[in-house]
Amino acid sequence: MDFYVEGTPIRDEKAPDGPIETRWDRRRFGAKLVNPANKRKLTVIVVGTGLAGGSAAATLGELGYNVKSFCYQDSPRRAHSIAAQGGINAAKNYRNDGDSVYRLFYDTVKGGDFRARESNVYRLAQISVEIIDQCVAQGVPFAREYGGLLDTRSFGGAQVSRTFYARGQTGQQLLLGAYQALARQIAAGRVEMHPRTEMLDLIVVDGRARGIVVRDMVTGEVSTHFADAVVLATGGYGNAFYLSTNAKGCNTTAIWRAHRRGALMANPCYTQIHPTCIPVSGEHQSKLTLMSESLRNDGRVWVPKVGGDARAANDVPESERDYYLERIYPSFGNLVPRDIASRAAKHVCDEGRGVGPGGLGVYLDFADAIRRLGRAAVEAKYGNLFEMYQRITGEDPYEVPMRIYPAVHYTMGGLWVDYDLRSTVPGLFVIGEANFSDHGANRLGASALMQGLADGYFVLPNTIGDYLADGPFETVDTAHPEVAAAVSEVVDRITALLLVNGDRTVDSFHRELGHIMWEHCGMERTEEGLRKALELIPALREEFWRRVKVPGSGEGLNQSLEKAGRVADFFELAELMCVDALHRTESCGGHFRAESQTPDGEAMRDDADFSYVAAWEYATPPVLHREQLTFDHVEPTQRSYK
Ligand SMILES: Cc1cc2nc3c(=O)[nH]c(=O)nc-3n(C[C@H](O)[C@H](O)[C@H](O)COP(=O)(O)OP(=O)(O)OC[C@H]3O[C@@H](n4cnc5c(N)ncnc54)[C@H](O)[C@@H]3O)c2cc1C
């Protein structure tokens, strides 16, 4: 094919074999250790202070390494993880409802539509249990039930109740826990904190990741930091679509720059579209708001049975409502996984049965729950989410159903990492949403927090030592040609962005890119649409570099400049996302190719041809390295939630 070339296959060299239950133990035992005195001689850079980066930096500091931590916010505790609402999964089985490590593993492999590695997912399920203990010990105020045990609720794709939560603010409470641990290490002098500092490039010296080039976002100064290893915990890239539930600052620059320096990018087309978001209200909008999946525990999703029904929701009698998720998927009902619920919502709206302005919405109705449990109980569980909804829409969800529609929410793709969370650049580790590791083609709700904290508190601190045991590595400084080249590339790029001095704002380009991506690489993809996107994106990118207007200078706070650099990287990433989506002619999880569906409209995988991770090398055209997936425990089947 013309849009990519085939490269050599890639393997996860660190993945252990043998009984799956003991793989993680055996890898930990096999990994080299660094003795405490030597840890003091080693420096690790951790970019990102969300749940993944915050927990990693705190733990590495506690272990005795010298840590340098970076984030672009004014405080590490303002990382996007703070927005997480619904909860975090763990196979504790407090409910005695049949949960186990194996079941969490099974649900996650199946939920990911058989495009994740079994070894990784099993380890994630094992560690889930330790995460809850760790966070409780830190004082994270998880909800408790009457008997005093931690309470749980249900999330999509599972028939057991395994999601631990702190009202609708789970991310915030978990992040405060990680932040406390980080702050302790900052105070102890083990972690050097650099807020309002943006990584703009990775420094690779003699084939190893040895540092980063950063810009001080207040003074504009460009400088370098060096270390024996670099960890990227820089979050997801859903904002390539412009409108998403992500914080406005979320971007791809750190991982995209690392990709350009040799790190393979895996499965970039796997995007999660979340079914329960407040619908888009107009062109002026710059951000979408999630209504947590936890609401589907009690909220019932419906649309009128007949298209064009303009009556107010409460005037539509019960017999004229279609609770379509309960009808089509009776065993999981409203708690089908996100990819399935999103497509079903799109489908009923495409049929003309959508509600609200433009017909792009479905109801999420709590009337039954309020009748059954009482308003006070519903308020206790979801009060802050209801309040948020009311403030944004002006409608009272205790009185009328919420209106919701799918929106971009999470990116399963990311930098390729092995079982040790090491990228293809030696010394570069990638954790949290920034890597591709555990969710396959679709992430189950409440699994991102679990993965971020598993990576940061438990996996990386054990595996990074295997690499660092060969350090400390030779000292590098700014005089080194590869360092000087990286710095001058960053400076030249900033200068180039400022020099264009065109007539279109950065946001106008970003919004247009988002439209292209949503239209052609969104909830449903076709060969024709993706080919069209691959014509439109390069043309828009070329126009960007001709017409973008970045006011101000590089010598101080300049948010347009920050955004311009990020949007320039989104253009390049978006093209790769479309290439990845185009080459994968099957449907799987969040990647729905219209040409590949079952007669009843469900995603149709092609295991014979596509049971692999697509790991892309930066080149023109991009080079595809396939990592074959094998399933010894969960047999790939047509995913059914009926
Ligand atoms: C609204 C919302 C609700 C969610 N609710 C849930 C939930 O209930 N349960 C669940 O499991 N998941 C949930 N998720 C997903 C989950 O919150 C994220 O996947 C997860 O928090 C990502 O954590 P992270 O540590 O990988 O990255 P982030 O929290 O995004 O942190 C990224 C960090 O990297 C830094 N950074 C990025 N780029 C640079 C750069 N170039 N230079 C310097 N620093 C940089 C940022 O400053 C930040 O500190 C939700 C997501 C959203 C959007």
XYZ file of C-alpha atoms and ligand atoms in Angstrom:
695
model
C 0.000 0.000 0.000
C 1.102 3.536 -0.647
C 0.448 5.193 2.690
C 2.811 3.068 4.779
C 5.578 0.539 4.375
C 5.982 -2.761 6.119
C 8.802 -3.030 8.659
C 10.216 -5.941 10.584
C 8.020 -7.539 13.260
C 8.570 -6.424 16.826
C 8.519 -8.544 20.006
C 8.097 -7.796 23.654
C 11.442 -9.198 24.781
C 10.670 -8.649 28.460
C 7.384 -10.549 28.528
C 7.779 -13.658 30.658
C 6.109 -16.909 29.688
C 4.926 -19.805 31.846
C 1.971 -19.723 34.235
C 0.296 -16.357 33.923
C -0.279 -16.083 37.700
C 3.468 -16.030 38.402
C 4.770 -14.028 35.454
C 4.992 -10.726 37.300
C 6.685 -12.341 40.307
C 9.178 -14.028 38.054
C 9.902 -10.846 36.094
C 10.479 -8.956 39.329
C 12.803 -11.654 40.543
C 14.637 -11.733 37.216
C 15.064 -7.956 37.020
C 18.408 -6.575 38.137
C 18.385 -4.580 41.378
C 20.159 -1.366 42.251
C 21.516 -1.213 45.773
C 20.451 1.743 47.925
C 23.847 3.459 47.830
C 23.911 3.319 44.046
C 20.390 4.667 43.731
C 21.674 7.927 45.177
C 24.015 8.255 42.180
C 21.225 7.888 39.625
C 18.864 10.542 38.308
C 15.472 9.966 36.727
C 13.407 12.580 34.919
C 9.648 12.095 35.231
C 7.556 14.284 32.936
C 3.980 14.513 34.180
C 2.460 14.686 37.637
C -0.915 13.050 37.050
C -1.711 9.777 38.722
C 0.929 7.953 36.705
C 3.744 10.504 36.941
C 2.947 11.713 40.449
C 2.902 8.206 41.865
C 6.056 7.248 39.957
C 8.058 10.311 41.020
C 7.001 9.865 44.659
C 7.869 6.174 44.653
C 11.216 6.610 42.887
C 12.075 9.360 45.365
C 11.107 7.095 48.240
C 13.357 4.401 46.773
C 16.289 6.807 46.905
C 16.743 7.916 43.294
C 17.270 11.578 42.453
C 14.103 12.592 40.675
C 13.332 15.620 38.549
C 9.616 16.082 38.057
C 7.993 18.320 35.421
C 4.513 19.534 34.591
C 3.065 22.425 32.657
C 0.478 23.317 35.298
C 1.269 25.742 38.109
C 0.986 22.896 40.592
C 1.538 19.159 40.154
C -1.830 18.502 41.702
C -3.642 20.240 38.859
C -2.801 17.492 36.370
C -5.717 16.330 34.274
C -6.155 13.184 36.427
C -7.923 15.442 38.876
C -10.915 15.444 36.528
C -11.582 11.712 36.857
C -14.978 11.230 38.317
C -16.366 7.750 38.488
C -13.917 5.389 40.133
C -11.120 2.874 40.023
C -11.462 -0.860 39.498
C -9.992 -3.475 41.797
C -10.597 -7.196 42.155
C -11.150 -7.090 45.920
C -14.415 -9.006 45.812
C -15.661 -7.210 48.931
C -19.180 -7.717 47.605
C -18.762 -11.444 47.380
C -20.369 -11.246 43.963
C -18.010 -13.556 42.133
C -15.141 -11.202 41.392
C -11.532 -12.341 41.258
C -8.226 -11.347 39.715
C -8.978 -13.755 36.918
C -12.393 -12.219 36.252
C -10.992 -8.688 36.099
C -8.329 -9.997 33.732
C -10.967 -11.759 31.633
C -13.315 -8.752 31.502
C -10.470 -6.442 30.520
C -9.112 -8.651 27.731
C -12.627 -9.135 26.384
C -13.528 -5.464 26.920
C -10.429 -4.489 24.915
C -11.774 -6.612 22.063
C -8.822 -9.011 22.226
C -6.250 -6.473 21.185
C -4.315 -6.268 24.479
C -1.511 -8.443 25.828
C -2.654 -11.114 28.257
C 0.482 -10.828 30.443
C 0.051 -7.099 30.954
C -3.632 -7.319 31.717
C -3.161 -10.135 34.220
C -0.523 -8.103 36.046
C -2.844 -5.100 36.074
C -5.613 -7.165 37.669
C -3.201 -8.512 40.297
C -1.893 -5.076 41.195
C -5.390 -3.555 41.341
C -5.785 -5.047 44.801
C -2.572 -3.472 46.093
C -3.526 -0.059 44.743
C -6.588 0.161 46.947
C -4.564 -0.800 50.038
C -1.905 1.768 49.179
C -4.444 4.547 48.677
C -6.397 3.704 51.820
C -3.129 3.820 53.760
C -2.552 7.306 52.327
C -5.959 8.375 53.599
C -7.842 8.568 50.310
C -11.468 8.934 51.428
C -13.094 6.176 49.413
C -16.846 5.818 49.901
C -17.770 3.275 52.568
C -20.909 1.296 53.050
C -22.829 0.810 56.257
C -20.709 -2.080 57.546
C -17.532 -0.034 57.196
C -16.043 -1.781 54.191
C -15.193 0.250 51.146
C -18.200 0.632 48.898
C -18.180 -0.251 45.215
C -20.356 0.408 42.211
C -20.684 -1.090 38.766
C -19.057 0.098 35.580
C -19.497 -0.945 31.988
C -18.404 -4.313 30.668
C -18.580 -6.065 34.045
C -21.325 -7.909 35.859
C -19.659 -7.564 39.231
C -19.424 -4.425 41.321
C -15.702 -3.639 41.565
C -15.386 0.100 41.125
C -14.117 1.961 44.194
C -14.994 5.632 44.297
C -14.957 8.861 46.225
C -18.283 10.399 45.171
C -17.804 11.850 41.703
C -14.279 13.030 42.528
C -12.243 9.858 42.564
C -9.415 11.256 40.453
C -9.102 14.298 42.654
C -8.874 12.271 45.853
C -6.408 9.788 44.370
C -4.307 12.612 43.009
C -4.238 14.330 46.386
C -2.905 11.038 47.773
C -0.175 10.820 45.144
C 0.563 14.520 45.498
C 1.031 14.212 49.273
C 3.513 11.431 48.679
C 5.242 13.552 46.040
C 5.269 16.644 48.255
C 6.926 14.613 51.003
C 9.730 13.698 48.619
C 10.048 17.299 47.430
C 10.429 18.384 51.031
C 12.941 15.595 51.641
C 15.028 16.867 48.728
C 14.664 13.684 46.714
C 12.375 15.204 44.080
C 13.183 18.471 42.351
C 9.879 19.932 41.137
C 9.577 22.014 37.956
C 6.013 23.280 37.471
C 5.035 25.508 34.519
C 7.756 23.869 32.498
C 6.951 22.269 29.172
C 9.028 19.497 27.666
C 9.515 20.308 24.003
C 11.934 17.569 22.999
C 13.663 14.409 24.112
C 17.440 14.272 24.182
C 18.843 11.025 22.843
C 22.605 10.586 23.134
C 24.350 7.551 21.673
C 20.988 5.834 21.314
C 19.892 6.353 24.942
C 17.298 8.780 26.315
C 19.406 11.115 28.431
C 17.329 14.211 28.991
C 14.772 16.710 27.832
C 14.634 20.191 26.357
C 12.119 22.367 28.190
C 10.685 25.839 27.989
C 9.968 27.804 31.129
C 6.418 28.920 30.433
C 6.765 32.079 32.521
C 10.123 33.424 31.355
C 10.274 31.702 27.964
C 13.772 30.402 28.692
C 14.704 27.211 26.849
C 16.975 24.886 28.837
C 18.046 21.277 29.208
C 17.846 18.679 31.957
C 19.828 15.453 32.014
C 19.307 12.095 33.694
C 20.096 8.403 33.479
C 16.539 7.609 32.403
C 13.491 9.560 31.278
C 9.913 8.636 32.144
C 7.033 10.120 30.179
C 3.721 10.233 32.034
C 2.225 12.932 29.906
C -1.322 11.665 29.446
C -3.518 11.161 26.390
C -3.957 12.957 23.083
C -7.759 13.048 22.735
C -7.544 16.782 22.072
C -6.380 15.986 18.553
C -10.159 16.075 17.995
C -10.310 19.611 19.449
C -13.542 18.866 21.305
C -13.099 16.225 23.977
C -13.683 15.636 27.656
C -9.976 16.126 28.321
C -8.598 19.210 30.018
C -7.796 21.895 27.453
C -4.078 21.575 28.082
C -3.830 17.860 27.274
C -1.647 17.416 24.237
C 0.658 15.071 22.410
C 3.889 17.048 22.265
C 5.974 15.006 24.695
C 5.167 11.631 23.179
C 5.124 12.915 19.612
C 8.589 14.447 20.004
C 9.806 11.160 21.514
C 8.226 9.358 18.563
C 10.173 11.561 16.180
C 13.314 10.613 18.099
C 12.754 6.896 17.609
C 10.043 5.676 19.996
C 7.439 3.616 18.151
C 3.827 4.762 18.416
C 1.339 1.943 18.965
C -2.273 1.716 17.834
C -2.752 5.476 17.507
C -6.204 5.049 15.957
C -7.728 3.443 19.066
C -9.731 6.323 20.510
C -12.365 5.964 23.158
C -15.609 7.777 22.495
C -17.481 8.042 25.789
C -21.245 7.605 25.536
C -22.335 9.939 28.327
C -21.177 13.480 27.692
C -23.135 16.697 27.604
C -23.990 17.242 23.908
C -22.185 19.873 21.856
C -24.095 23.132 22.069
C -22.544 25.120 19.235
C -19.497 26.191 17.257
C -18.277 28.509 20.007
C -17.553 25.600 22.319
C -13.979 24.687 23.189
C -14.507 21.792 25.578
C -16.944 18.994 26.337
C -18.037 17.739 29.734
C -18.243 14.145 30.796
C -21.141 12.788 32.777
C -19.524 9.877 34.582
C -20.197 6.311 33.535
C -21.155 5.650 37.143
C -24.452 7.350 36.307
C -25.352 4.335 34.183
C -25.628 2.321 37.431
C -28.949 4.032 38.034
C -29.705 6.107 34.947
C -31.660 4.479 32.126
C -30.869 5.387 28.550
C -33.766 5.899 26.148
C -35.111 7.702 23.097
C -38.682 7.944 21.789
C -39.743 4.916 19.794
C -40.736 7.055 16.832
C -38.479 9.570 15.089
C -39.340 13.262 15.115
C -41.136 13.083 18.484
C -40.886 16.677 19.691
C -42.641 16.198 23.043
C -40.823 17.023 26.262
C -39.252 13.933 27.805
C -41.679 13.731 30.709
C -44.626 13.837 28.286
C -43.507 10.709 26.443
C -45.402 7.790 28.008
C -43.515 4.704 29.112
C -44.966 2.606 26.291
C -43.573 5.019 23.690
C -39.986 4.942 24.993
C -37.250 2.722 23.672
C -34.788 1.744 26.385
C -32.618 0.537 23.563
C -29.594 -0.679 25.553
C -31.814 -2.784 27.822
C -33.651 -4.060 24.736
C -30.624 -4.953 22.601
C -28.224 -6.050 25.367
C -30.446 -7.567 28.061
C -27.650 -9.132 30.110
C -25.548 -5.955 30.480
C -28.316 -3.424 29.798
C -27.222 0.156 30.443
C -23.805 -1.080 31.532
C -22.503 -2.261 28.182
C -18.956 -1.076 27.456
C -18.417 2.410 26.157
C -17.726 1.590 22.538
C -20.979 -0.346 22.305
C -23.091 2.264 24.109
C -21.612 5.049 21.965
C -22.333 3.316 18.684
C -25.849 2.472 19.813
C -26.480 6.149 20.629
C -25.155 7.199 17.237
C -27.307 4.589 15.577
C -30.600 5.754 17.146
C -29.708 9.376 16.363
C -28.890 8.424 12.756
C -32.376 6.886 12.620
C -33.795 10.315 13.480
C -34.785 9.389 17.041
C -32.254 11.599 18.784
C -33.437 14.278 21.223
C -32.514 17.886 21.901
C -31.106 20.484 19.507
C -30.057 18.918 16.210
C -31.297 15.508 17.332
C -27.829 14.620 18.611
C -28.691 13.391 22.069
C -30.303 10.559 24.028
C -31.875 10.625 27.473
C -30.215 9.377 30.645
C -33.144 9.172 33.002
C -33.070 8.916 36.805
C -36.809 8.960 37.442
C -36.875 5.243 38.252
C -33.893 5.486 40.590
C -35.368 8.488 42.389
C -38.645 6.590 42.843
C -36.833 3.451 44.025
C -34.089 4.949 46.212
C -35.389 8.415 47.026
C -33.899 11.719 45.935
C -31.586 11.928 48.948
C -29.891 8.622 48.089
C -29.407 9.653 44.476
C -28.042 12.983 45.609
C -25.611 11.321 47.994
C -24.204 9.184 45.183
C -24.139 11.614 42.292
C -24.855 15.055 43.753
C -21.837 16.864 42.334
C -22.404 15.402 38.857
C -26.042 16.500 38.870
C -25.010 19.950 39.975
C -22.424 20.162 37.218
C -25.022 19.127 34.648
C -27.498 21.689 35.898
C -24.966 24.502 35.835
C -23.927 23.745 32.269
C -27.324 23.043 30.702
C -29.695 24.997 32.943
C -31.851 21.864 33.291
C -32.536 20.064 36.562
C -31.725 16.355 36.141
C -33.759 15.490 39.233
C -36.820 16.717 37.314
C -36.045 16.000 33.638
C -33.738 13.361 32.145
C -30.176 14.357 31.284
C -29.390 14.644 27.594
C -26.164 12.972 26.630
C -24.161 12.188 23.492
C -20.842 10.424 22.821
C -17.622 12.442 22.823
C -13.893 11.775 22.555
C -12.612 10.824 25.970
C -9.494 8.661 26.102
C -6.776 7.356 23.838
C -5.866 3.696 24.101
C -3.005 4.260 21.670
C 0.301 5.715 22.809
C 4.000 5.026 22.772
C 4.832 1.346 22.439
C 6.317 -0.163 25.595
C 7.454 -3.635 26.566
C 6.435 -5.480 29.740
C 8.939 -3.306 31.652
C 7.176 -0.171 30.303
C 10.270 0.680 28.302
C 9.858 2.230 24.871
C 11.961 1.349 21.856
C 14.439 4.067 22.865
C 16.631 2.614 25.624
C 16.222 4.597 28.823
C 12.845 6.020 27.823
C 9.950 4.631 29.882
C 6.328 5.540 29.295
C 3.504 5.149 31.830
C -0.186 5.937 32.249
C -2.355 7.076 29.376
C 0.751 8.067 27.408
C 1.580 4.437 26.668
C -0.553 1.961 24.781
C -0.115 -0.944 27.110
C -3.143 -2.557 28.693
C -6.493 -1.612 27.225
C -6.426 -3.029 23.724
C -8.939 -1.473 21.367
C -11.338 -0.299 24.069
C -10.789 0.662 27.693
C -13.329 -0.386 30.279
C -14.521 2.358 32.604
C -12.505 2.897 35.800
C -9.476 1.137 34.338
C -7.374 4.191 33.471
C -6.827 5.219 37.077
C -6.015 1.603 37.870
C -3.448 1.434 35.074
C -1.885 4.816 35.849
C -1.386 3.951 39.502
C -0.283 0.382 38.745
C 2.382 1.763 36.405
C 3.511 4.520 38.753
C 3.390 2.930 42.202
C 4.153 -0.683 41.352
C 5.419 -1.588 37.879
C 7.914 1.091 36.906
C 9.672 1.266 40.301
C 10.383 -2.450 39.930
C 11.373 -2.534 36.281
C 13.370 0.671 35.872
C 16.092 -0.737 38.133
C 16.817 -3.422 35.563
C 17.881 -0.664 33.174
C 19.500 1.629 35.735
C 21.606 -1.173 37.171
C 23.954 -0.530 34.225
C 24.260 3.167 35.176
C 25.205 5.794 36.053
C 25.828 6.514 32.395
C 28.492 8.796 30.999
C 27.910 12.449 31.863
C 26.375 14.545 29.108
C 26.173 18.300 28.884
C 25.035 21.029 26.524
C 28.260 20.831 24.539
C 27.384 17.380 23.250
C 26.424 17.659 19.535
C 23.187 15.700 19.965
C 22.148 17.969 22.843
C 23.029 21.123 20.957
C 21.084 19.879 17.931
C 17.968 19.156 20.027
C 18.099 22.606 21.634
C 18.535 24.425 18.372
C 15.658 22.488 16.801
C 13.398 23.618 19.644
C 14.518 27.237 19.363
C 14.176 27.205 15.551
C 10.659 25.843 15.792
C 9.563 28.497 18.275
C 11.080 31.150 16.020
C 9.377 29.682 12.961
C 5.965 29.723 14.646
C 6.393 33.350 15.676
C 7.653 34.395 12.253
C 4.681 33.152 10.229
C 2.680 36.161 11.408
C -0.323 35.108 9.333
C -4.022 35.863 9.616
C -5.625 32.808 11.257
C -5.697 31.950 14.934
C -4.221 28.743 16.286
C -7.654 27.776 17.607
C -9.282 28.122 14.196
C -6.808 25.568 12.800
C -7.247 23.289 15.755
C -11.033 23.400 15.437
C -10.861 22.609 11.728
C -8.500 19.698 12.356
C -10.909 18.452 15.010
C -13.807 18.564 12.555
C -11.854 16.485 10.051
C -10.894 13.948 12.683
C -14.392 13.652 14.154
C -15.958 13.350 10.716
C -13.537 10.823 9.250
C -11.681 9.185 12.123
C -14.359 9.389 14.822
C -17.056 6.967 15.883
C -17.285 5.358 12.472
C -14.544 5.161 9.887
C -14.588 4.230 6.210
C -11.843 3.765 3.677
C -13.198 6.646 1.629
C -13.430 8.979 4.623
C -9.962 8.150 5.903
C -8.429 8.661 2.479
C -10.159 12.012 2.328
C -8.810 12.938 5.789
C -5.336 12.030 4.581
C -5.717 14.635 1.831
C -7.300 17.294 4.039
C -4.893 17.098 6.995
C -1.622 17.696 5.111
C -3.253 20.552 3.193
C -4.445 22.154 6.429
C -1.047 21.615 8.015
C 0.634 23.349 5.118
C -1.811 26.239 5.484
C -1.089 26.367 9.221
C 2.595 26.928 8.614
C 1.723 29.661 6.070
C -1.114 31.499 7.799
C -1.019 30.950 11.549
C -0.861 34.072 13.680
C 1.007 33.743 16.960
C 0.934 37.130 18.666
C 3.556 38.198 21.202
C 7.051 36.873 21.602
C 8.832 33.838 22.946
C 10.288 35.777 25.870
C 7.602 35.270 28.446
C 4.179 33.840 29.067
C 2.572 33.280 25.668
C -0.349 30.888 25.573
C -0.827 31.235 21.818
C 2.732 30.079 21.328
C 2.208 27.111 23.650
C -0.952 26.140 21.767
C 0.663 26.617 18.376
C 3.431 24.132 19.164
C 0.900 21.609 20.431
C -1.409 22.009 17.426
C 1.538 21.611 15.053
C 2.204 18.242 16.695
C -1.485 17.289 16.609
C -1.405 17.724 12.829
C 1.367 15.154 12.479
C -0.183 12.748 14.963
C -3.637 13.054 13.359
C -2.210 11.923 10.059
C -0.701 8.843 11.679
C -4.003 8.137 13.442
C -5.723 8.103 10.051
C -3.023 5.924 8.499
C -3.392 3.446 11.347
C -7.194 3.491 11.042
C -7.000 3.058 7.277
C -4.628 0.104 7.371
C -6.749 -1.719 9.993
C -9.614 -2.812 7.779
C -11.283 -4.711 10.627
C -13.534 -3.236 13.316
C -12.406 -3.671 16.903
C -13.341 -1.834 20.086
C -13.259 1.915 19.610
C -12.188 1.476 15.984
C -15.337 0.842 13.978
C -14.811 0.387 10.257
C -18.196 0.610 8.548
C -17.031 -1.954 5.983
C -16.482 -4.536 8.714
C -19.670 -5.162 10.675
C -21.917 -8.091 11.438
C -25.423 -8.210 9.924
C -26.803 -6.708 13.157
C -24.340 -3.827 13.090
C -21.805 -5.011 15.676
C -18.053 -4.597 15.212
C -16.554 -7.456 13.196
C -12.974 -8.288 14.064
C -10.610 -10.031 11.722
C -8.401 -12.074 14.019
C -6.692 -13.924 11.203
C -5.247 -10.710 9.775
C -5.229 -8.151 12.582
C -4.460 -9.816 15.877
C -1.458 -7.581 16.398
C -0.314 -4.319 17.904
C 0.496 -1.837 15.151
C 3.723 -0.118 16.204
C 4.645 2.752 13.884
C 8.100 4.096 13.223
C 8.449 7.765 12.354
C 9.302 8.045 8.653
C 7.719 9.215 5.412
C 5.712 7.129 4.793
C 5.432 5.598 8.278
C 6.842 2.122 8.807
C 4.628 -0.535 10.388
C 6.130 -3.025 12.865
C 3.692 -5.700 13.933
C 3.699 -7.269 17.385
C 1.682 -10.459 17.135
C -0.718 -11.082 20.013
C -1.343 -14.536 21.403
C -4.219 -15.629 23.600
C -3.612 -18.677 25.773
C -6.213 -17.954 28.442
C -9.076 -15.949 27.011
C -10.151 -17.300 23.693
C -10.987 -14.512 21.244
C -14.658 -14.735 20.386
C -17.218 -12.397 18.911
C -17.748 -10.035 21.838
C -21.304 -10.291 23.050
C -23.041 -8.357 25.803
C -26.464 -9.541 24.822
C -13.498 13.923 32.558
C -12.748 12.635 32.735
C -13.147 11.726 33.701
C -12.469 10.521 33.869
N -12.886 9.639 34.817
C -12.211 8.485 34.986
C -12.619 7.554 35.989
O -13.573 7.779 36.720
N -11.912 6.404 36.116
C -10.835 6.113 35.328
O -10.229 5.065 35.494
N -10.428 6.996 34.386
C -11.082 8.166 34.197
N -10.662 9.041 33.235
C -9.403 8.801 32.530
C -8.236 9.179 33.449
O -8.577 10.314 34.206
C -6.950 9.464 32.694
O -6.722 8.483 31.740
C -5.786 9.485 33.659
O -6.043 10.341 34.734
C -4.503 9.899 32.961
O -3.505 9.996 33.922
P -1.999 10.252 33.517
O -1.237 10.350 34.774
O -1.585 9.240 32.510
O -2.011 11.652 32.752
P -2.567 13.113 33.181
O -3.335 13.106 34.437
O -3.221 13.660 31.951
O -1.274 13.931 33.488
C -0.403 14.364 32.475
C 0.726 15.131 33.118
O 1.721 15.343 32.142
C 2.113 16.696 32.136
N 2.556 17.002 30.781
C 1.992 16.633 29.606
N 2.737 17.057 28.576
C 3.789 17.701 29.107
C 4.898 18.360 28.556
N 5.099 18.421 27.248
N 5.779 18.944 29.404
C 5.600 18.884 30.758
N 4.576 18.241 31.327
C 3.680 17.674 30.509
C 0.913 17.464 32.603
O 1.314 18.698 33.139
C 0.359 16.493 33.658
O 1.041 16.716 34.875
C -11.361 10.233 33.043
C -10.966 11.143 32.069
C -11.659 12.322 31.893
C -11.259 13.230 30.787
